[in-house]
mmCIF file of C-alpha atoms and ligand atoms in Angstrom:
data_model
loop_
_atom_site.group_PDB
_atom_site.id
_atom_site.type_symbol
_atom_site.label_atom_id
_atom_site.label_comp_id
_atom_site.label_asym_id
_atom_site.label_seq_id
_atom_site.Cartn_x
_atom_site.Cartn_y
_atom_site.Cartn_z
ATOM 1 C CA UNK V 1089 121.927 97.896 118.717
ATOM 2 C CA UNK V 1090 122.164 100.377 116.180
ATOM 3 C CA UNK V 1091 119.515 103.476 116.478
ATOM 4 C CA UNK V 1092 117.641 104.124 112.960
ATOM 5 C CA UNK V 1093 115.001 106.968 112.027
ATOM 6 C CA UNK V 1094 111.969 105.783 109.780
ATOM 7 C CA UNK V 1095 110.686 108.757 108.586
ATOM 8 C CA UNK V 1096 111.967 111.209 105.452
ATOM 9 C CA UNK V 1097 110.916 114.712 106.747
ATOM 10 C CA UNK V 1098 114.570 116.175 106.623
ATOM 11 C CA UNK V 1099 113.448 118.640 109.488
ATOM 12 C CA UNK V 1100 112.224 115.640 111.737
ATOM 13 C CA UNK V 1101 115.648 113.705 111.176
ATOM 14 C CA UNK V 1102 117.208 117.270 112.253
ATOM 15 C CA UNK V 1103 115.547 116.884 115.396
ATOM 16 C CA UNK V 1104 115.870 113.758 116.235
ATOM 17 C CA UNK V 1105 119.704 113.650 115.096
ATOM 18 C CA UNK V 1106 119.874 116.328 117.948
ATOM 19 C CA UNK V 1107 118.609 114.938 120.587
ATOM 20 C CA UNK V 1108 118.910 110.908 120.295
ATOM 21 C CA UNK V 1109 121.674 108.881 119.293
ATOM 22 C CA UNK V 1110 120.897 107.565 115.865
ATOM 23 C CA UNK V 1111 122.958 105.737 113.559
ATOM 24 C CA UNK V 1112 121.200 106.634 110.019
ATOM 25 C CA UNK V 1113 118.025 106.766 108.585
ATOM 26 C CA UNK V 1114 115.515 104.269 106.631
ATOM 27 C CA UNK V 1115 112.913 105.006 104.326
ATOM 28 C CA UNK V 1116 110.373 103.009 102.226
ATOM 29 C CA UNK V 1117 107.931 104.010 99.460
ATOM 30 C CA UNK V 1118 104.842 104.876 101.557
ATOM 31 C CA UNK V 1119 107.757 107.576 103.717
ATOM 32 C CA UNK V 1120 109.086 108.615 100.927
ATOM 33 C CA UNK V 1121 105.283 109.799 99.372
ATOM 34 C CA UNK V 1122 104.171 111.384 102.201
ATOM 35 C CA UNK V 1123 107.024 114.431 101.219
ATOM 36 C CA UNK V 1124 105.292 114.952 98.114
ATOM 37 C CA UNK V 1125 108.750 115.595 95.854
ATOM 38 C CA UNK V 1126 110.579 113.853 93.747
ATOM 39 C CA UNK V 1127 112.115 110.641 95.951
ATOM 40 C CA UNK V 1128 115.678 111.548 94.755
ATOM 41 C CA UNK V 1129 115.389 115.297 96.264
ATOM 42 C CA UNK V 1130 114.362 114.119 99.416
ATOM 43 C CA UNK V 1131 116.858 111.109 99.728
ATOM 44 C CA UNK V 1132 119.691 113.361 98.353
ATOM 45 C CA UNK V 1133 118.788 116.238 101.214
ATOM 46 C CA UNK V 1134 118.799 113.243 103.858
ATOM 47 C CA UNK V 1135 122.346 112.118 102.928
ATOM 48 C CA UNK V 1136 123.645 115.465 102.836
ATOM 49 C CA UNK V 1137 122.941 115.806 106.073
ATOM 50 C CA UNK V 1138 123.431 112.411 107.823
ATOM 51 C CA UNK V 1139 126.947 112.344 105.420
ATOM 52 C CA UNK V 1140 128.519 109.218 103.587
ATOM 53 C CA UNK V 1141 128.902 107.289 107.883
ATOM 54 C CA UNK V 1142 125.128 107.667 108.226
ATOM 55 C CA UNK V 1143 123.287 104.579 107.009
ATOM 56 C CA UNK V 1144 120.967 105.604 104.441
ATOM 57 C CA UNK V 1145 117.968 102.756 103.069
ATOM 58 C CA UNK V 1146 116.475 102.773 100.416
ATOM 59 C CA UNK V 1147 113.677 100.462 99.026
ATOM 60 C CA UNK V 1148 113.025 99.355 95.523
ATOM 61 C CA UNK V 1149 109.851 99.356 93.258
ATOM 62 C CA UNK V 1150 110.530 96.677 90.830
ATOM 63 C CA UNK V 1151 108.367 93.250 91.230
ATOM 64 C CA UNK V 1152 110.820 91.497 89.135
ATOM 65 C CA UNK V 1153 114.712 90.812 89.708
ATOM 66 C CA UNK V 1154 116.322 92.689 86.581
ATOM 67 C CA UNK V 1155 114.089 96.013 87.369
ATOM 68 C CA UNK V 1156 115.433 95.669 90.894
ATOM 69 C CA UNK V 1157 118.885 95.207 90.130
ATOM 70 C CA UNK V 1158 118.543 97.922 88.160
ATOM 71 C CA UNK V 1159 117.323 100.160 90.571
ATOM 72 C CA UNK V 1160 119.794 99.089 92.780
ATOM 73 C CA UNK V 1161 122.626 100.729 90.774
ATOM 74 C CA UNK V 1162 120.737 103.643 89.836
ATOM 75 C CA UNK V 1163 119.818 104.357 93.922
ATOM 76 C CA UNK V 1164 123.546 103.831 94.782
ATOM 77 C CA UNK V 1165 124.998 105.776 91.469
ATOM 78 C CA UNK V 1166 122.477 108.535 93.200
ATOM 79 C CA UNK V 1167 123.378 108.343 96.913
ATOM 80 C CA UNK V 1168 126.172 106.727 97.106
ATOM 81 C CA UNK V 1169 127.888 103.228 97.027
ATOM 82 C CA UNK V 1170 126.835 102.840 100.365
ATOM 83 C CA UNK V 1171 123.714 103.007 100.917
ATOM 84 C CA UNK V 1172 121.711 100.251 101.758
ATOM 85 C CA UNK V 1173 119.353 98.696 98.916
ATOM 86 C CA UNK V 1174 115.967 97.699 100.644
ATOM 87 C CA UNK V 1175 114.539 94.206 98.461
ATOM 88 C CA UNK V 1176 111.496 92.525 99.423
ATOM 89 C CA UNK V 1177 112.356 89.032 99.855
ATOM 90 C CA UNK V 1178 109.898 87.667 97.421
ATOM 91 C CA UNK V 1179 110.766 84.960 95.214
ATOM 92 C CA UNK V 1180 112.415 87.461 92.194
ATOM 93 C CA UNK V 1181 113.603 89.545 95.156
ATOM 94 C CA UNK V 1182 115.887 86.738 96.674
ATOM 95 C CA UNK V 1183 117.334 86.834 92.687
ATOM 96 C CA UNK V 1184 118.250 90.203 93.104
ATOM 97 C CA UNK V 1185 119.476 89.929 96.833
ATOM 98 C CA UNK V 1186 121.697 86.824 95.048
ATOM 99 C CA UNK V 1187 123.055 88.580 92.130
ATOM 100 C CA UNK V 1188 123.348 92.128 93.955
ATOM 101 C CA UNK V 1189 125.194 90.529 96.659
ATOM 102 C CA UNK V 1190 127.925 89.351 94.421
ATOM 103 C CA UNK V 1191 128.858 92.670 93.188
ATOM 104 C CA UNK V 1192 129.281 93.740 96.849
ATOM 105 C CA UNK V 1193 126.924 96.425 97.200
ATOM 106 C CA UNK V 1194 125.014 96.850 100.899
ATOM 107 C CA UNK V 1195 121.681 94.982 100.536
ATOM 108 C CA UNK V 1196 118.590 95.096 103.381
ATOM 109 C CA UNK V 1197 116.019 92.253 102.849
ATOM 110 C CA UNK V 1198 112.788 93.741 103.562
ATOM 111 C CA UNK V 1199 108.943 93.192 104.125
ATOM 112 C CA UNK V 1200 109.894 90.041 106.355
ATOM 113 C CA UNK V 1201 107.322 88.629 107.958
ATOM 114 C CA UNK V 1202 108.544 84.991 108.539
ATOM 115 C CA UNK V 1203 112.072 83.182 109.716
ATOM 116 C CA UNK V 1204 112.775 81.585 106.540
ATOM 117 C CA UNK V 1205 112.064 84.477 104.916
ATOM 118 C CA UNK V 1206 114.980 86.198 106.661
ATOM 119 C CA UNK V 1207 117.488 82.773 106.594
ATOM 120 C CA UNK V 1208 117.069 82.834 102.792
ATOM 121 C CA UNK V 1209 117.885 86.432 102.410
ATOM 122 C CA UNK V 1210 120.765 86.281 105.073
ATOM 123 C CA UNK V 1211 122.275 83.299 102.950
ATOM 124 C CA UNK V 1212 121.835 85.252 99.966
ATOM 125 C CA UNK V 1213 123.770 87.630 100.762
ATOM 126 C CA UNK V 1214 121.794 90.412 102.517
ATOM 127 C CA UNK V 1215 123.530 92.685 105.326
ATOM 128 C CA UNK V 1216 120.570 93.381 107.176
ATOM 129 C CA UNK V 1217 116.657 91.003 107.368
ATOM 130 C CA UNK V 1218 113.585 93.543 108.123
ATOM 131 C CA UNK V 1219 111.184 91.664 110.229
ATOM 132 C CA UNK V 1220 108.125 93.876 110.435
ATOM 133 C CA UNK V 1221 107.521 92.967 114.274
ATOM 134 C CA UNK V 1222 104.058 95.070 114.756
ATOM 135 C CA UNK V 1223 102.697 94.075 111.150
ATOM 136 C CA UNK V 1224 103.312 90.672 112.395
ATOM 137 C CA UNK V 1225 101.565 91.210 115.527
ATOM 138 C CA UNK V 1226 98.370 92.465 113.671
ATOM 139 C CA UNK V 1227 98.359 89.212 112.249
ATOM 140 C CA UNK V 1228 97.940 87.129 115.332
ATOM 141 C CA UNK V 1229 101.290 86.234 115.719
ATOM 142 C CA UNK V 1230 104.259 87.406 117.988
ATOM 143 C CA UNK V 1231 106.464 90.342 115.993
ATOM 144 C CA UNK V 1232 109.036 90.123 118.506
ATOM 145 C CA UNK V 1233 109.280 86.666 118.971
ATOM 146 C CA UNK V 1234 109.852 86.411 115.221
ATOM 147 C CA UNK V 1235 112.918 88.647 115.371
ATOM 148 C CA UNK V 1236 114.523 87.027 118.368
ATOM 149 C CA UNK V 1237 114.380 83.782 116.082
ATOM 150 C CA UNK V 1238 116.102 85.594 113.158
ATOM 151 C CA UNK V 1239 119.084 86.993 115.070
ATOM 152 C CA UNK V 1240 119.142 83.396 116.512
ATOM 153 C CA UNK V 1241 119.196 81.649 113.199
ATOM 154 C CA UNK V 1242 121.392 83.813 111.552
ATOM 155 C CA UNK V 1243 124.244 83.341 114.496
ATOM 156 C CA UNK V 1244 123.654 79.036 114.702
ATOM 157 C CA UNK V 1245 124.267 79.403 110.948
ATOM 158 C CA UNK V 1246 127.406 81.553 111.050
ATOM 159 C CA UNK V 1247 125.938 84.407 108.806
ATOM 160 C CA UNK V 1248 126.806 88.011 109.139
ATOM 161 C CA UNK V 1249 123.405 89.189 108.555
ATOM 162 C CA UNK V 1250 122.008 91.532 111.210
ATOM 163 C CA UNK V 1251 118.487 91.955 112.200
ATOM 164 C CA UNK V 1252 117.311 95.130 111.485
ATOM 165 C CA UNK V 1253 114.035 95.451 113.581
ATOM 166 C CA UNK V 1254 110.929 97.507 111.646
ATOM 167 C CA UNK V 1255 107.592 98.199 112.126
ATOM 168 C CA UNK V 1256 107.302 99.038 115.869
ATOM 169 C CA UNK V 1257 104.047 100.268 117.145
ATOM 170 C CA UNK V 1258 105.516 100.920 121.344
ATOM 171 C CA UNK V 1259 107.938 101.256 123.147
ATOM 172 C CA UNK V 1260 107.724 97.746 124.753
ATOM 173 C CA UNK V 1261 108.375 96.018 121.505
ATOM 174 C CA UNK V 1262 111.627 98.027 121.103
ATOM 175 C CA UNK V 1263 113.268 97.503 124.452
ATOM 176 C CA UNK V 1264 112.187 93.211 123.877
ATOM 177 C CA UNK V 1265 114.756 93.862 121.254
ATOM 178 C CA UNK V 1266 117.201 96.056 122.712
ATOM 179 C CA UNK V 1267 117.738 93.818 125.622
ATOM 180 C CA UNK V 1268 118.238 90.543 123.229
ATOM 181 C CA UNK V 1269 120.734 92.610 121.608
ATOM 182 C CA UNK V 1270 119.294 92.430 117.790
ATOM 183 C CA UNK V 1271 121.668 94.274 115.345
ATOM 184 C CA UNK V 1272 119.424 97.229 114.409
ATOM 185 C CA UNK V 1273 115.970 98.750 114.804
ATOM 186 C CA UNK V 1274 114.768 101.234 112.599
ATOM 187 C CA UNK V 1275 111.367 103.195 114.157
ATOM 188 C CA UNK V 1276 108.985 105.866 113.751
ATOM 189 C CA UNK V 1277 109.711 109.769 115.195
ATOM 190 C CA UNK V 1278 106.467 109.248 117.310
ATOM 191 C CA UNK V 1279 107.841 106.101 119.070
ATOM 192 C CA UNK V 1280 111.200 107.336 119.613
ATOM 193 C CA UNK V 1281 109.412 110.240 120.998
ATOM 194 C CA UNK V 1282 107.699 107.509 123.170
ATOM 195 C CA UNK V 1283 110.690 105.795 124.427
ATOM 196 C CA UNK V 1284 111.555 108.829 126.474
ATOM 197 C CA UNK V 1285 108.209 110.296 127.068
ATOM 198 C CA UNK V 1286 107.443 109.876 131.128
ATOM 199 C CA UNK V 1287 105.655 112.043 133.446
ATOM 200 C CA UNK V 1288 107.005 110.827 136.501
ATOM 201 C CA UNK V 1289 110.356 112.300 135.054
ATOM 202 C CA UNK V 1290 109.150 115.596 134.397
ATOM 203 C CA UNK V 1291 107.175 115.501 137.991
ATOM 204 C CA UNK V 1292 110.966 115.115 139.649
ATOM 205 C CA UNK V 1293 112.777 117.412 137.600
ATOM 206 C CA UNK V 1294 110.049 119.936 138.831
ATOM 207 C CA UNK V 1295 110.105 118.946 141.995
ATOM 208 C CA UNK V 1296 114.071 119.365 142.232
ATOM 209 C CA UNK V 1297 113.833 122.615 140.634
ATOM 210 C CA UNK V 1298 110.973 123.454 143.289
ATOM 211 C CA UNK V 1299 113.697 123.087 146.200
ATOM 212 C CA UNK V 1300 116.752 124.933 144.453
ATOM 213 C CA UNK V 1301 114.373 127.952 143.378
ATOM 214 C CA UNK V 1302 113.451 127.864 147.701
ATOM 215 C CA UNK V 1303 117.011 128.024 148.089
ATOM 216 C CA UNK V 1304 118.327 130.459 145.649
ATOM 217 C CA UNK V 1305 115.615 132.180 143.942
ATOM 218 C CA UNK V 1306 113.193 132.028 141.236
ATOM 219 C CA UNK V 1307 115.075 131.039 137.412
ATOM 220 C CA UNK V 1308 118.433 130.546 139.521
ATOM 221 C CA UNK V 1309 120.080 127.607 138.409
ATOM 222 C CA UNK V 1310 124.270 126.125 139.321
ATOM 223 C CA UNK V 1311 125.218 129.478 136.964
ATOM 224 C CA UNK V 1312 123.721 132.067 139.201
ATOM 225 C CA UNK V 1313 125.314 130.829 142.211
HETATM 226 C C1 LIG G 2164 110.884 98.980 107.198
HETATM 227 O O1 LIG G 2164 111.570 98.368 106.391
HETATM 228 C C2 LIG G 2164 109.464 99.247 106.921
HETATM 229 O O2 LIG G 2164 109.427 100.007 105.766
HETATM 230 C C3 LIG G 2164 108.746 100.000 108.001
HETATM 231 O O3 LIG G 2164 109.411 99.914 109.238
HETATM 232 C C4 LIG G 2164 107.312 99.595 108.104
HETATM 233 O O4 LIG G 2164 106.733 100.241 109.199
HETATM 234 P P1 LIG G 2164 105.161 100.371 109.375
HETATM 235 O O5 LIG G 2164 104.607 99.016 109.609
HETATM 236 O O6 LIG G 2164 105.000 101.270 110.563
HETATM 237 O O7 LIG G 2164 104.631 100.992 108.111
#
């Protein structure tokens, strides 16, 4: 499953490139105004760092399908020919998906919050389907469950479209997906941060450490002996 960053702070995605293996990183309107900047700034400092390999998303504004198409060029004429185009799959937004994917360019269907949603988009053309699993949730219904049923439908019906896992809220949601092998989740610094957060870790790293400092002395580690 690929490994993608939600988030826009070009310092966070420093750190977390660092220390987790990530694969790119995903932004969407709401992201993109908490930096306060022009979005092109930010987006162009993100794939300057992450490089042409890292999987850059970016979403459209446009409620109708020429306005998105049109952003579509101008967002790849900006950051590349690569980068992923975030639609909505909304009625005009399958147009676009339709139209955009017959000039080639790398299309994620977004704000998915139902299976046919994501079928129509993946027969449209889209690389990736966005199912927003805790949004989902928060309406009474079962997030993960939802995106199980996508990566499902998209592989009876022999389409390439990946799932592409958003809106987590913990870490259980994220492993649900990780162990039924969905293409790609894209999540929040604070519940990466969460995936690896345990005390009973730190407890027997400090215990360890305890024992070798009894045998070799205080700050001693394998160098000092
Ligand atoms: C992804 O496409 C969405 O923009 C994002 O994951 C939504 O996450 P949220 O529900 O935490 O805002």
């Amino acid at each position: 499953m690929k490994f993608i960053i939600d988030f826009a702070n070009i310092e966070e995605i420093k750190k977390l490139y660092a220390y987790y293996p990530v694969d790119g990183v995903t932004t969407n309107p709401s992201i993109l105004a908490k930096e306060g900047r022009n979005p092109y700034e930010t987006l162009k400092k993100i794939r300057e760092f992450i490089g042409e390999k890292g999987e850059l998303h970016v979403q459209v504004i446009s409620a109708d399908a020429e306005g998105m198409i049109q952003e579509a060029h101008r967002i790849q004429q900006e950051l590349g020919a690569t980068t992923y185009v975030k639609i909505p799959v909304s009625r005009e937004g399958l147009k676009a998906i339709k139209a955009l994917a017959t000039e080639g360019g790398n299309i994620t269907a977004t704000a998915i919050y139902t299976q046919m949603q994501a079928y129509l988009a993946g027969k449209a053309g889209a690389h990736y389907a966005a199912p927003y699993v805790n949004r989902i949730d928060n309406l009474g219904a079962d997030g993960v469950k939802v995106a199980k049923e996508i990566h499902d439908i998209f592989k009876n019906n022999n389409l390439k479209t990946e799932v592409l896992a958003a809106s987590f809220k913990n870490s259980q949601q994220v492993l649900e997906l990780v162990k039924y092998g969905v293409g790609a989740a894209t999540i929040s610094p604070d519940v990466i941060e969460g995936l690896i957060k345990l005390d009973s870790v730190t407890c027997a790293v400090a215990a360890f450490t305890k024992d070798f400092e009894g045998l070799c002395g205080a700050g001693k580690s394998m160098l000092d002996c």
